[in-house]
C-alpha positions as YAML, in Angstrom:
chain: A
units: angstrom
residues:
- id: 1
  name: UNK
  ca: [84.93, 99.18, 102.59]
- id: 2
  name: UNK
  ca: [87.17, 97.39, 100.29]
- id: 3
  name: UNK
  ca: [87.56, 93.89, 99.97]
- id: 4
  name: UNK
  ca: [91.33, 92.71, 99.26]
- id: 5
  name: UNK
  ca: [91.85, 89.87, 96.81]
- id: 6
  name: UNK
  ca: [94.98, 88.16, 95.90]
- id: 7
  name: UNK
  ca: [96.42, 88.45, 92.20]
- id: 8
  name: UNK
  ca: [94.20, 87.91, 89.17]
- id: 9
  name: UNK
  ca: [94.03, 84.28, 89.76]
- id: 10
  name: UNK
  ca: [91.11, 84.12, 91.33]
- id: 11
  name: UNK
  ca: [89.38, 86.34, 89.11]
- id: 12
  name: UNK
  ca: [88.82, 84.03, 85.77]
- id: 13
  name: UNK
  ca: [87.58, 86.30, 82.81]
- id: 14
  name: UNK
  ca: [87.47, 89.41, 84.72]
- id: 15
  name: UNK
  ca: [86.55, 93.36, 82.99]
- id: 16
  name: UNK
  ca: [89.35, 95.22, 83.21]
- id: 17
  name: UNK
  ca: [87.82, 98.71, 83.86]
- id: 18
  name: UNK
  ca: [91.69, 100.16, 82.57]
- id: 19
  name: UNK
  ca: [92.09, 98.95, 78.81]
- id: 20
  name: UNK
  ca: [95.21, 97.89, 79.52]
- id: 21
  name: UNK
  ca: [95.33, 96.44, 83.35]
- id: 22
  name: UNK
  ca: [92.75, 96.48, 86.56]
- id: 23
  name: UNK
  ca: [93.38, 99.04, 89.01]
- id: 24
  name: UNK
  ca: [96.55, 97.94, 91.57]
- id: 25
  name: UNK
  ca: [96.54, 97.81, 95.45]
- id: 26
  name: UNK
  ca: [99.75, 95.98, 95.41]
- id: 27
  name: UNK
  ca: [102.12, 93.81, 93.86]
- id: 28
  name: UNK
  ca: [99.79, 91.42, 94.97]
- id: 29
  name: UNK
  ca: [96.29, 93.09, 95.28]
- id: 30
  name: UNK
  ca: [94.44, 93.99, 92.87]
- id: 31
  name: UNK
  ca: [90.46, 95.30, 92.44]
- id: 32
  name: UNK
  ca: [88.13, 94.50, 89.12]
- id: 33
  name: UNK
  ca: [84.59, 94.39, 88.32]
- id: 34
  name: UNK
  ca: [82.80, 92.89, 85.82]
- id: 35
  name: UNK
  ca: [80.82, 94.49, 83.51]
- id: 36
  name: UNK
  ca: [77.32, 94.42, 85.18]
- id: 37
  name: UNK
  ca: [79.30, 95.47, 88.16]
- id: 38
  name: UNK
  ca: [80.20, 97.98, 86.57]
- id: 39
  name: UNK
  ca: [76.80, 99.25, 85.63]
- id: 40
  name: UNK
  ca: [75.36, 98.54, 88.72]
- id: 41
  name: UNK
  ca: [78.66, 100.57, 90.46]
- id: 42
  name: UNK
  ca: [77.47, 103.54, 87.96]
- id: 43
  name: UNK
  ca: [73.68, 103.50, 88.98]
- id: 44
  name: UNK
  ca: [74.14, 103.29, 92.58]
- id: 45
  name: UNK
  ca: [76.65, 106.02, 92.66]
- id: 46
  name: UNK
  ca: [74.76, 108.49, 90.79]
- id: 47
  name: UNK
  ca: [71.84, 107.49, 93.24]
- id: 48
  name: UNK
  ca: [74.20, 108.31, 96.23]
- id: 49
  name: UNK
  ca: [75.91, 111.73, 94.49]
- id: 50
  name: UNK
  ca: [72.19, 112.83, 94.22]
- id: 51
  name: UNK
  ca: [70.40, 111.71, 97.61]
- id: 52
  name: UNK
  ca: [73.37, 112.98, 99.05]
- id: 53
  name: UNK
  ca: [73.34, 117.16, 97.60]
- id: 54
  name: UNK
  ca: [69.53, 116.43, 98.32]
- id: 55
  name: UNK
  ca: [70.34, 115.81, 102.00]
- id: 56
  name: UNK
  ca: [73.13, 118.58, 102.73]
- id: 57
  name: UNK
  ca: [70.74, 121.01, 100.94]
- id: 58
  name: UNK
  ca: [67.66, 119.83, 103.02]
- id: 59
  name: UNK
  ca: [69.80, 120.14, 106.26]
- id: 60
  name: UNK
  ca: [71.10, 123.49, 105.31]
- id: 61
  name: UNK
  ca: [67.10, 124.72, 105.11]
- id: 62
  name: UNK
  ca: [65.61, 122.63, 107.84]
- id: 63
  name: UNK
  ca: [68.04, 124.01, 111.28]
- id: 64
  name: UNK
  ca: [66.78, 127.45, 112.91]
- id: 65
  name: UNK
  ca: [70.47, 127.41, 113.78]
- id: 66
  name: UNK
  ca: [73.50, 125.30, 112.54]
- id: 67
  name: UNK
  ca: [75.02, 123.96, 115.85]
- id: 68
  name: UNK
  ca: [74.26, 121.27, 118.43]
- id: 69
  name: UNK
  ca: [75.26, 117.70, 118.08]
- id: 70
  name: UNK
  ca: [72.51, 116.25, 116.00]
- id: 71
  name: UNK
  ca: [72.94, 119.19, 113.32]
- id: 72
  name: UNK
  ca: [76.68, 118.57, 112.47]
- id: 73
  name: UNK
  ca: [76.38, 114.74, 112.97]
- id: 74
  name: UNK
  ca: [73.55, 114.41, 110.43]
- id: 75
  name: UNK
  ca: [75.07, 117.30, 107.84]
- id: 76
  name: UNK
  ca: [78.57, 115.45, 108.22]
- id: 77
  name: UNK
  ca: [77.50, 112.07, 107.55]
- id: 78
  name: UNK
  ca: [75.82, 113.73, 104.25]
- id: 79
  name: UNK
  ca: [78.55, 114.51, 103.24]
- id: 80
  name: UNK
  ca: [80.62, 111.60, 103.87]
- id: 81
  name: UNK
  ca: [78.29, 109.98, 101.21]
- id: 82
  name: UNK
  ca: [80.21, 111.64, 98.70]
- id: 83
  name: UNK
  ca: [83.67, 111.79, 99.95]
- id: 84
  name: UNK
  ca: [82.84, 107.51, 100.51]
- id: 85
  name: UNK
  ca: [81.69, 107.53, 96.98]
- id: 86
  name: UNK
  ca: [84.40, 109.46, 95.11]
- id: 87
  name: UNK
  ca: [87.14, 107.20, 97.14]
- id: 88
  name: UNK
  ca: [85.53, 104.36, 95.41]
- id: 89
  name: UNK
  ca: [85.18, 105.78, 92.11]
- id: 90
  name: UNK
  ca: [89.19, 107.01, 92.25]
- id: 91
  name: UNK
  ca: [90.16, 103.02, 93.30]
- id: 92
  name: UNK
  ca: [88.18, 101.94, 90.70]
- id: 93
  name: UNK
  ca: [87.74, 104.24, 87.52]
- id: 94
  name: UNK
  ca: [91.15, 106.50, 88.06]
- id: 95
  name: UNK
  ca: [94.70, 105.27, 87.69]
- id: 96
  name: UNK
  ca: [95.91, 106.87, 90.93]
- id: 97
  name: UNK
  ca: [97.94, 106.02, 94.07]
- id: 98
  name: UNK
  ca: [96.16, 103.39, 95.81]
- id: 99
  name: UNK
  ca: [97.13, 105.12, 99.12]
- id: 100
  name: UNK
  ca: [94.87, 108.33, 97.82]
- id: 101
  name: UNK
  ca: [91.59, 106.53, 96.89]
- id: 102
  name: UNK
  ca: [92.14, 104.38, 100.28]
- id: 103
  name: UNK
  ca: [92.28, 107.38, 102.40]
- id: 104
  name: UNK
  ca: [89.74, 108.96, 100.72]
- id: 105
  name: UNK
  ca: [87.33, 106.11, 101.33]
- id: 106
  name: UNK
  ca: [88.16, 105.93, 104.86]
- id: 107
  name: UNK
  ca: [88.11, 109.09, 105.73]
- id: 108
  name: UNK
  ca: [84.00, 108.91, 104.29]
- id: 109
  name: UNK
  ca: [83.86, 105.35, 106.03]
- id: 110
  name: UNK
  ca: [84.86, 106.97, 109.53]
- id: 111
  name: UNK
  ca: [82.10, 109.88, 109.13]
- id: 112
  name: UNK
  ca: [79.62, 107.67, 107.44]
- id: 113
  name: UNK
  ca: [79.23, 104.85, 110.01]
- id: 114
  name: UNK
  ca: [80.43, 106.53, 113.13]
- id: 115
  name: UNK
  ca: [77.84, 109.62, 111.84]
- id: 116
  name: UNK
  ca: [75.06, 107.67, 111.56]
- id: 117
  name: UNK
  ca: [75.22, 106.41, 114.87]
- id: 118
  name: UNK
  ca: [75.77, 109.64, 116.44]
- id: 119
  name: UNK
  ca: [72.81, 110.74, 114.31]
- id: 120
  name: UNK
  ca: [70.46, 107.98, 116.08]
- id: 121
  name: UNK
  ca: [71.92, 108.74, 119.40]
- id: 122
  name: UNK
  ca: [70.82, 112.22, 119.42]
- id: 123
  name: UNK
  ca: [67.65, 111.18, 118.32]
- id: 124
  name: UNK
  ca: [66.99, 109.31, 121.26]
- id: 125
  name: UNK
  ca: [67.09, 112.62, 123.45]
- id: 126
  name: UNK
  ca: [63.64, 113.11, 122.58]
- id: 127
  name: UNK
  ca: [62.68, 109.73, 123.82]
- id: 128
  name: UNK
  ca: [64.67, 108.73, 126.39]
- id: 129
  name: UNK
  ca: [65.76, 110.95, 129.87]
- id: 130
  name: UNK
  ca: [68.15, 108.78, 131.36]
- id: 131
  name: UNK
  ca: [71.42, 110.46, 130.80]
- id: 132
  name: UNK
  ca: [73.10, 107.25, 132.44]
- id: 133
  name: UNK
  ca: [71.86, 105.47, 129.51]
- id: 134
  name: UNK
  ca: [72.47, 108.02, 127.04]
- id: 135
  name: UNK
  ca: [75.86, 108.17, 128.07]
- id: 136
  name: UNK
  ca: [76.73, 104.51, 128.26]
- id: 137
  name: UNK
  ca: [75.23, 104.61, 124.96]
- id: 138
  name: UNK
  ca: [77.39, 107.18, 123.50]
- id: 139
  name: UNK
  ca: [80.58, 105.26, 125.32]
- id: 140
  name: UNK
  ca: [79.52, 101.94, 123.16]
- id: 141
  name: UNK
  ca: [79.61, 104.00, 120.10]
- id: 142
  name: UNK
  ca: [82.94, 105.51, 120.90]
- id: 143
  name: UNK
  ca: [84.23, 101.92, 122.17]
- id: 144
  name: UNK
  ca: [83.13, 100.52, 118.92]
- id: 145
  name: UNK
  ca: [84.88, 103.06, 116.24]
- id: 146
  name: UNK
  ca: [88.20, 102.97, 118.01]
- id: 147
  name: UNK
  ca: [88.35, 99.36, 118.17]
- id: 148
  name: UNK
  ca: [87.16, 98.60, 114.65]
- id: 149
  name: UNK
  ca: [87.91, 101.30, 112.89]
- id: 150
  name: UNK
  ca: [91.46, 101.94, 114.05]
- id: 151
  name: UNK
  ca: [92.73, 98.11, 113.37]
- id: 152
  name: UNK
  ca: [90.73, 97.83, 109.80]
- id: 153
  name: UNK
  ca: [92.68, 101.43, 108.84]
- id: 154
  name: UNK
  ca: [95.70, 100.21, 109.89]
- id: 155
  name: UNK
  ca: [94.94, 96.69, 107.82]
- id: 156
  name: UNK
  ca: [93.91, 98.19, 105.01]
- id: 157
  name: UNK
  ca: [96.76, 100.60, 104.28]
- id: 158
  name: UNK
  ca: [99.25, 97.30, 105.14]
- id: 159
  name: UNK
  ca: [96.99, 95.50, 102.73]
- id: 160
  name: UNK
  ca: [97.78, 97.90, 99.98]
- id: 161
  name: UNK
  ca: [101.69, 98.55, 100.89]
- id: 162
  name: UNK
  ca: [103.56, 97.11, 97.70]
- id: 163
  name: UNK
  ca: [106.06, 95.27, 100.48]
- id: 164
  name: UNK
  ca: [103.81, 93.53, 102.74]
- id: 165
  name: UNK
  ca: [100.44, 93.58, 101.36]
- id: 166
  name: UNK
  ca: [99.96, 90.09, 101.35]
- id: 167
  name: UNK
  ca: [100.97, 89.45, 105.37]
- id: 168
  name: UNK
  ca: [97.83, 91.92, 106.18]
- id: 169
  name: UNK
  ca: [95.33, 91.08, 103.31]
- id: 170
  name: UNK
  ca: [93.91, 87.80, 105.61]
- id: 171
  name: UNK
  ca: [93.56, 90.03, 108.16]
- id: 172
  name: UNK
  ca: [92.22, 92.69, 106.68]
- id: 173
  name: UNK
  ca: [89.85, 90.73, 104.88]
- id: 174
  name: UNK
  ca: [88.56, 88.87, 108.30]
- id: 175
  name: UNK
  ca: [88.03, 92.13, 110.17]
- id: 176
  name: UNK
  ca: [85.77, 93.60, 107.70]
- id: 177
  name: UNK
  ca: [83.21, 91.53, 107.82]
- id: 178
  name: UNK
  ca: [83.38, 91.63, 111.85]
- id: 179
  name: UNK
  ca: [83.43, 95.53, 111.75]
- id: 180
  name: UNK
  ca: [80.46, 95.31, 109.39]
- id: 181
  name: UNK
  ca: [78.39, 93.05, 111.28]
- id: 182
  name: UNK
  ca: [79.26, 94.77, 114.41]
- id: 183
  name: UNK
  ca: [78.20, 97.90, 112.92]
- id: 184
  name: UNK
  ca: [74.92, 96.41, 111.93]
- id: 185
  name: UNK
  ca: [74.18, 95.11, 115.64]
- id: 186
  name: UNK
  ca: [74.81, 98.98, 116.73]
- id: 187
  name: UNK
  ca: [72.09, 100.74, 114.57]
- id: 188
  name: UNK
  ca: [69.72, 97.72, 115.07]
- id: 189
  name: UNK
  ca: [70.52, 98.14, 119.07]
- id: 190
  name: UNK
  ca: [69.88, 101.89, 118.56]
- id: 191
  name: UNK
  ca: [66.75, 101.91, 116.65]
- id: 192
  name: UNK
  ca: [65.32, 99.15, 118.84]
- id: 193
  name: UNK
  ca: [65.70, 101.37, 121.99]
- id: 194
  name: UNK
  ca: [64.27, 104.20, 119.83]
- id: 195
  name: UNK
  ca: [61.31, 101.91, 119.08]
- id: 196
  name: UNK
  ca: [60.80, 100.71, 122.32]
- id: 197
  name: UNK
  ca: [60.51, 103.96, 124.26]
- id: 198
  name: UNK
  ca: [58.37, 105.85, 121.55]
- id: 199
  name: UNK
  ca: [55.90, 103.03, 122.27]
- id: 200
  name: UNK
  ca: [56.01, 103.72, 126.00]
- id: 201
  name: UNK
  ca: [55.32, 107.12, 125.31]
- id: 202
  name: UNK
  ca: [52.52, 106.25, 122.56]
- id: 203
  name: UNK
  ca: [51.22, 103.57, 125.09]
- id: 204
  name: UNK
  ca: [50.56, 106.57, 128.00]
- id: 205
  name: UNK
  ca: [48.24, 108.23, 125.30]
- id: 206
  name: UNK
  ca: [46.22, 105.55, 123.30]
- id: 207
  name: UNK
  ca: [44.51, 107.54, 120.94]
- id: 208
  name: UNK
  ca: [44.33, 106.00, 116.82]
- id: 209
  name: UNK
  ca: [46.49, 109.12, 115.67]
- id: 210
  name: UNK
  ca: [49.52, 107.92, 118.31]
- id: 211
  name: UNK
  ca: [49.34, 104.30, 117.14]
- id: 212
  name: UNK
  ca: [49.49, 105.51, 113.52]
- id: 213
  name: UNK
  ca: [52.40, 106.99, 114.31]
- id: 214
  name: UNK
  ca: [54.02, 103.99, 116.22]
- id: 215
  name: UNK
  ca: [53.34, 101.87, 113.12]
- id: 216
  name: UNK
  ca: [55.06, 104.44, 110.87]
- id: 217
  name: UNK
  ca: [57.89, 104.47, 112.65]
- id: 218
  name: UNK
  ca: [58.30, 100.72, 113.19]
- id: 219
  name: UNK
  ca: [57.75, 100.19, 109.32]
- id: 220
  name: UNK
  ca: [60.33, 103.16, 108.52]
- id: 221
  name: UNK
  ca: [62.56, 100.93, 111.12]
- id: 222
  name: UNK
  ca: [61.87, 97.64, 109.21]
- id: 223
  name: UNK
  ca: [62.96, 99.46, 105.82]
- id: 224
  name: UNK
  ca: [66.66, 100.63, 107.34]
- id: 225
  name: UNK
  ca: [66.92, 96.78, 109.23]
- id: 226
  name: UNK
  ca: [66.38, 95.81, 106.03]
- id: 227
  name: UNK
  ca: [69.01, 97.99, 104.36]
- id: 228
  name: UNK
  ca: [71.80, 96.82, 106.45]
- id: 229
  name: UNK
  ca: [70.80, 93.28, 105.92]
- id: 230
  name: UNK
  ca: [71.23, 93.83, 102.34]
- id: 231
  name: UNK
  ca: [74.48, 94.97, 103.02]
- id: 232
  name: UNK
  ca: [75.56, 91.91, 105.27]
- id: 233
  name: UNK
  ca: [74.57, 89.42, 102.29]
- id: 234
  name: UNK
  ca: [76.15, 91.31, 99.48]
- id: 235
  name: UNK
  ca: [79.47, 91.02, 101.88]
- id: 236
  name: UNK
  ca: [78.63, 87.35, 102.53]
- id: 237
  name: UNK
  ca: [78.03, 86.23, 99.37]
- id: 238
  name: UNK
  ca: [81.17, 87.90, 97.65]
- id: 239
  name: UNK
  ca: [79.54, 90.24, 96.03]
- id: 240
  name: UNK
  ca: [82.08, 93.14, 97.00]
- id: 241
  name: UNK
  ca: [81.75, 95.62, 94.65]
- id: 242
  name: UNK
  ca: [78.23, 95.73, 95.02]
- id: 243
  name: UNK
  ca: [78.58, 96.04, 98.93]
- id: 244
  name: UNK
  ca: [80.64, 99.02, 98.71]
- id: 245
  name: UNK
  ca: [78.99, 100.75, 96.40]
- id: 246
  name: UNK
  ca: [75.48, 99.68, 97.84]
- id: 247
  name: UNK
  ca: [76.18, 100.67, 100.96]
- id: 248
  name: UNK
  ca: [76.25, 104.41, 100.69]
- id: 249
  name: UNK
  ca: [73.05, 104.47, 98.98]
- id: 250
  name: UNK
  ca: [71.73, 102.57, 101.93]
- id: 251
  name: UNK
  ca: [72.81, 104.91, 104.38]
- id: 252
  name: UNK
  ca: [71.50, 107.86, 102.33]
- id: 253
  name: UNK
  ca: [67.83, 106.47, 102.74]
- id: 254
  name: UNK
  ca: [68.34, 105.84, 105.62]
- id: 255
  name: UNK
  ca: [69.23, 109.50, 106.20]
- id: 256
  name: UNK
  ca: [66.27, 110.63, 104.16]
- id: 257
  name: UNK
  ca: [63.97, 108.44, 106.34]
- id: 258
  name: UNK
  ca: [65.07, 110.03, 109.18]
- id: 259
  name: UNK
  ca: [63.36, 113.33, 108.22]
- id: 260
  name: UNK
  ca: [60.30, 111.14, 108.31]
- id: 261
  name: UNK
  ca: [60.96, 109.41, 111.95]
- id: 262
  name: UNK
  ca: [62.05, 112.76, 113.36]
- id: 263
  name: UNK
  ca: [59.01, 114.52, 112.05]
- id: 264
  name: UNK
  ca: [56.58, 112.69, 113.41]
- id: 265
  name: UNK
  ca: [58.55, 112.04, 116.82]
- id: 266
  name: UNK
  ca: [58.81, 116.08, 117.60]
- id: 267
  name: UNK
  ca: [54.75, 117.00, 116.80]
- id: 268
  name: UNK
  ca: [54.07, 114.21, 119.24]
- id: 269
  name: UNK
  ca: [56.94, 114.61, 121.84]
- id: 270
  name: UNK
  ca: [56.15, 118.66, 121.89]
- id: 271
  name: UNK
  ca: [52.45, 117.89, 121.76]
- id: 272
  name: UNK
  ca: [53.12, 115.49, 124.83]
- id: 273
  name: UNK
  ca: [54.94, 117.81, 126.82]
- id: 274
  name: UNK
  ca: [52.69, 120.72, 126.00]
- id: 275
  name: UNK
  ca: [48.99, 119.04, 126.79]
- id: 276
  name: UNK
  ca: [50.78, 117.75, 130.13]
- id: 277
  name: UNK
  ca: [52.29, 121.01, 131.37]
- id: 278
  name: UNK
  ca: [50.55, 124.19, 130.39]
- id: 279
  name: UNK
  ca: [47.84, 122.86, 127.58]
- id: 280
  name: UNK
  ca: [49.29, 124.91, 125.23]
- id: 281
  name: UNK
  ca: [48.97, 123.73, 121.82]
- id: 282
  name: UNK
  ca: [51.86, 121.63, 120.18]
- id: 283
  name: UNK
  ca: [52.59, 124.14, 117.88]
- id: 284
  name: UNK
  ca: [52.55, 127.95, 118.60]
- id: 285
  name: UNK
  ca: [54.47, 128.38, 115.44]
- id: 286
  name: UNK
  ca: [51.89, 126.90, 113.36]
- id: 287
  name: UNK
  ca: [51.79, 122.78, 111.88]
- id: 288
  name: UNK
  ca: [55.20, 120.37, 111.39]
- id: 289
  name: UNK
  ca: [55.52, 119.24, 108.10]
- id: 290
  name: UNK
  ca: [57.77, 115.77, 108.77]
- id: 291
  name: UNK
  ca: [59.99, 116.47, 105.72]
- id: 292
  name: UNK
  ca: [60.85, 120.02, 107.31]
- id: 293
  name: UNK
  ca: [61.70, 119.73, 111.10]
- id: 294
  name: UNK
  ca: [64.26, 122.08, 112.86]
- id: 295
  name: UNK
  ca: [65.71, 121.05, 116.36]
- id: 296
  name: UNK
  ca: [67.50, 123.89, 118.24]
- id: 297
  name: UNK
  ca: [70.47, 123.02, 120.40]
- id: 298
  name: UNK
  ca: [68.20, 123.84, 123.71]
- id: 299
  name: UNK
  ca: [65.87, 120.68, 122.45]
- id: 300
  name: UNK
  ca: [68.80, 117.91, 122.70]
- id: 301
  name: UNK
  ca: [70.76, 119.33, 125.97]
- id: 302
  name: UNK
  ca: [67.11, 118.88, 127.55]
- id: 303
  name: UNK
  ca: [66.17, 115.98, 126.68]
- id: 304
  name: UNK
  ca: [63.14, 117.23, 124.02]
- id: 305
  name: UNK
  ca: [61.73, 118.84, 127.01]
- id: 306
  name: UNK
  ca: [62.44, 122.51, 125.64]
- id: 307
  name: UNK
  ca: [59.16, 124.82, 126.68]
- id: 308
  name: UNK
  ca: [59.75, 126.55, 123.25]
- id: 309
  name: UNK
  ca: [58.55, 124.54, 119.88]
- id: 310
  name: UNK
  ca: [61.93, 123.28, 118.35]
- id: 311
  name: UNK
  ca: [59.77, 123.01, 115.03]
- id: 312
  name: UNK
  ca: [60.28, 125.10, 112.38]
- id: 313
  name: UNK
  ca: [57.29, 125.18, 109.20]
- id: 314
  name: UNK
  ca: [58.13, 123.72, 106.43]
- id: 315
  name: UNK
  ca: [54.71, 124.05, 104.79]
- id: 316
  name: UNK
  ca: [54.14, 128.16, 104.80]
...
């Protein structure tokens, strides 16, 4: 998100990215980087414009079918990448409205965070068959983007009015670092109920190839914690343009990685289901290649317990 400053005072030698004057929020507000921000800004965006086709086109050719929750959640938070990233590039690079770039950003910042979380909440159908839980899950995540998201929106376009921008800049500034941390706590809540059922599951069948995988997934799970911790300290430490522009690419791994997870959850949960039911193999269709893994709609309305292989090849 962005972080609102008062006037250049507080910024002593600053770069002006325009020649001639830093790009305005208000009469009071104003956004610059410095020079190895502004390299930094460059690199990390490219990295996020890239991971981000890669992902939209790697959706597009995983799905049997484009529908069903976890489809649209993961293809729209793709693409909220680069509507997040272009937002910041506008407020930054382009001598536009503030009221443009801001909307832009949010309206990436709503699918981005809010997406991500839907993404690991379908995720857990595979895992977990407690639909009270799921559900109470799914209410926290709803809870969570009207309360925070709603009030920083609202704080953020005051923030950047030319007539008042300076009554909701201490409060804007105050609720985005709450929102973020908050945000944080939800994915790390998420992943650590992910975690903690796939090990129940891996636990009922203690074979070497099962632990592999629970290791796998825990270290792919260390990597994203790690990510948003990132995040947290570049916000922390004042390091703002480097947060916002950091934090896309950190959500785009974090997309990429969950080829990975999802991979190796559906050959095991399929396997699971199959060697406990009927003994048919795990894969009728022929072997799961983790970067390549389609889930139909059927798969997440029952839990992962579809009698058909959700799988699609990815290595024919």
């Amino acid at each position: 998100m962005i972080h609102v400053k008062y006037h250049l005072n507080v910024f002593p030698s600053p770069h002006r990215l325009s020649r001639d004057a830093p790009p305005m929020l208000s009469d009071s507000v104003s956004v610059t980087l410095t020079q190895p921000q502004e390299y930094a800004f460059t690199a990390f965006s490219a990295i996020t414009l890239y991971n981000s086709i890669e992902l939209i086109i790697l959706c597009l050719a995983t799905f049997k079918r484009y529908h069903g929750v976890y489809f649209w959640s993961l293809f729209i938070t793709s693409c909220s990448l680069i509507v997040n990233t272009l937002g910041f590039i506008l407020l930054f690079f382009v001598n536009v409205t503030p009221y443009v770039s801001v909307t832009i950003v949010l309206i990436g910042w709503y699918c981005m965070i809010t997406g991500h979380s839907i993404v690991l909440w379908s995720r857990l159908h595979l895992v977990l068959h407690q639909p009270r839980i799921l559900r109470a899950i799914l209410y926290l995540i709803i809870v969570n983007a009207v309360v925070l998201q709603i009030p920083t929106t609202v704080l953020l376009y005051g923030a950047v009015s030319p007539s008042v921008g300076e009554t909701f800049t201490k409060g804007y500034n105050i609720i985005e670092r709450i929102q973020l941390v908050v945000f944080c706590l939800q994915e790390s809540l998420l992943s650590s109920i992910y975690i903690w059922e796939t090990a129940k599951l891996l636990y009922l069948r203690p074979q070497r190839a099962h632990r592999i995988i629970l290791v796998q997934l825990l270290a792919i799970n260390i990597v994203i914690l790690a990510l948003d911790i990132v995040v947290v300290v570049f916000q922390y430490a004042g390091l703002f343009a480097l947060q916002v522009v950091f934090k896309p690419v950190a959500y785009s791994i974090k997309l990429r990685l969950e080829y990975a997870i999802l991979g190796r959850l559906v050959v095991f949960a399929t396997g699971a289901q199959g060697s406990s039911s009927s003994g048919r193999s795990q894969n009728e269709s022929g072997p799961s290649w983790p970067g390549m893994v389609g889930v139909s709609d059927e798969s997440w309305r029952s839990g992962g317990s579809s009698k058909s292989n959700p799988c699609r090849c990815g290595n024919s």
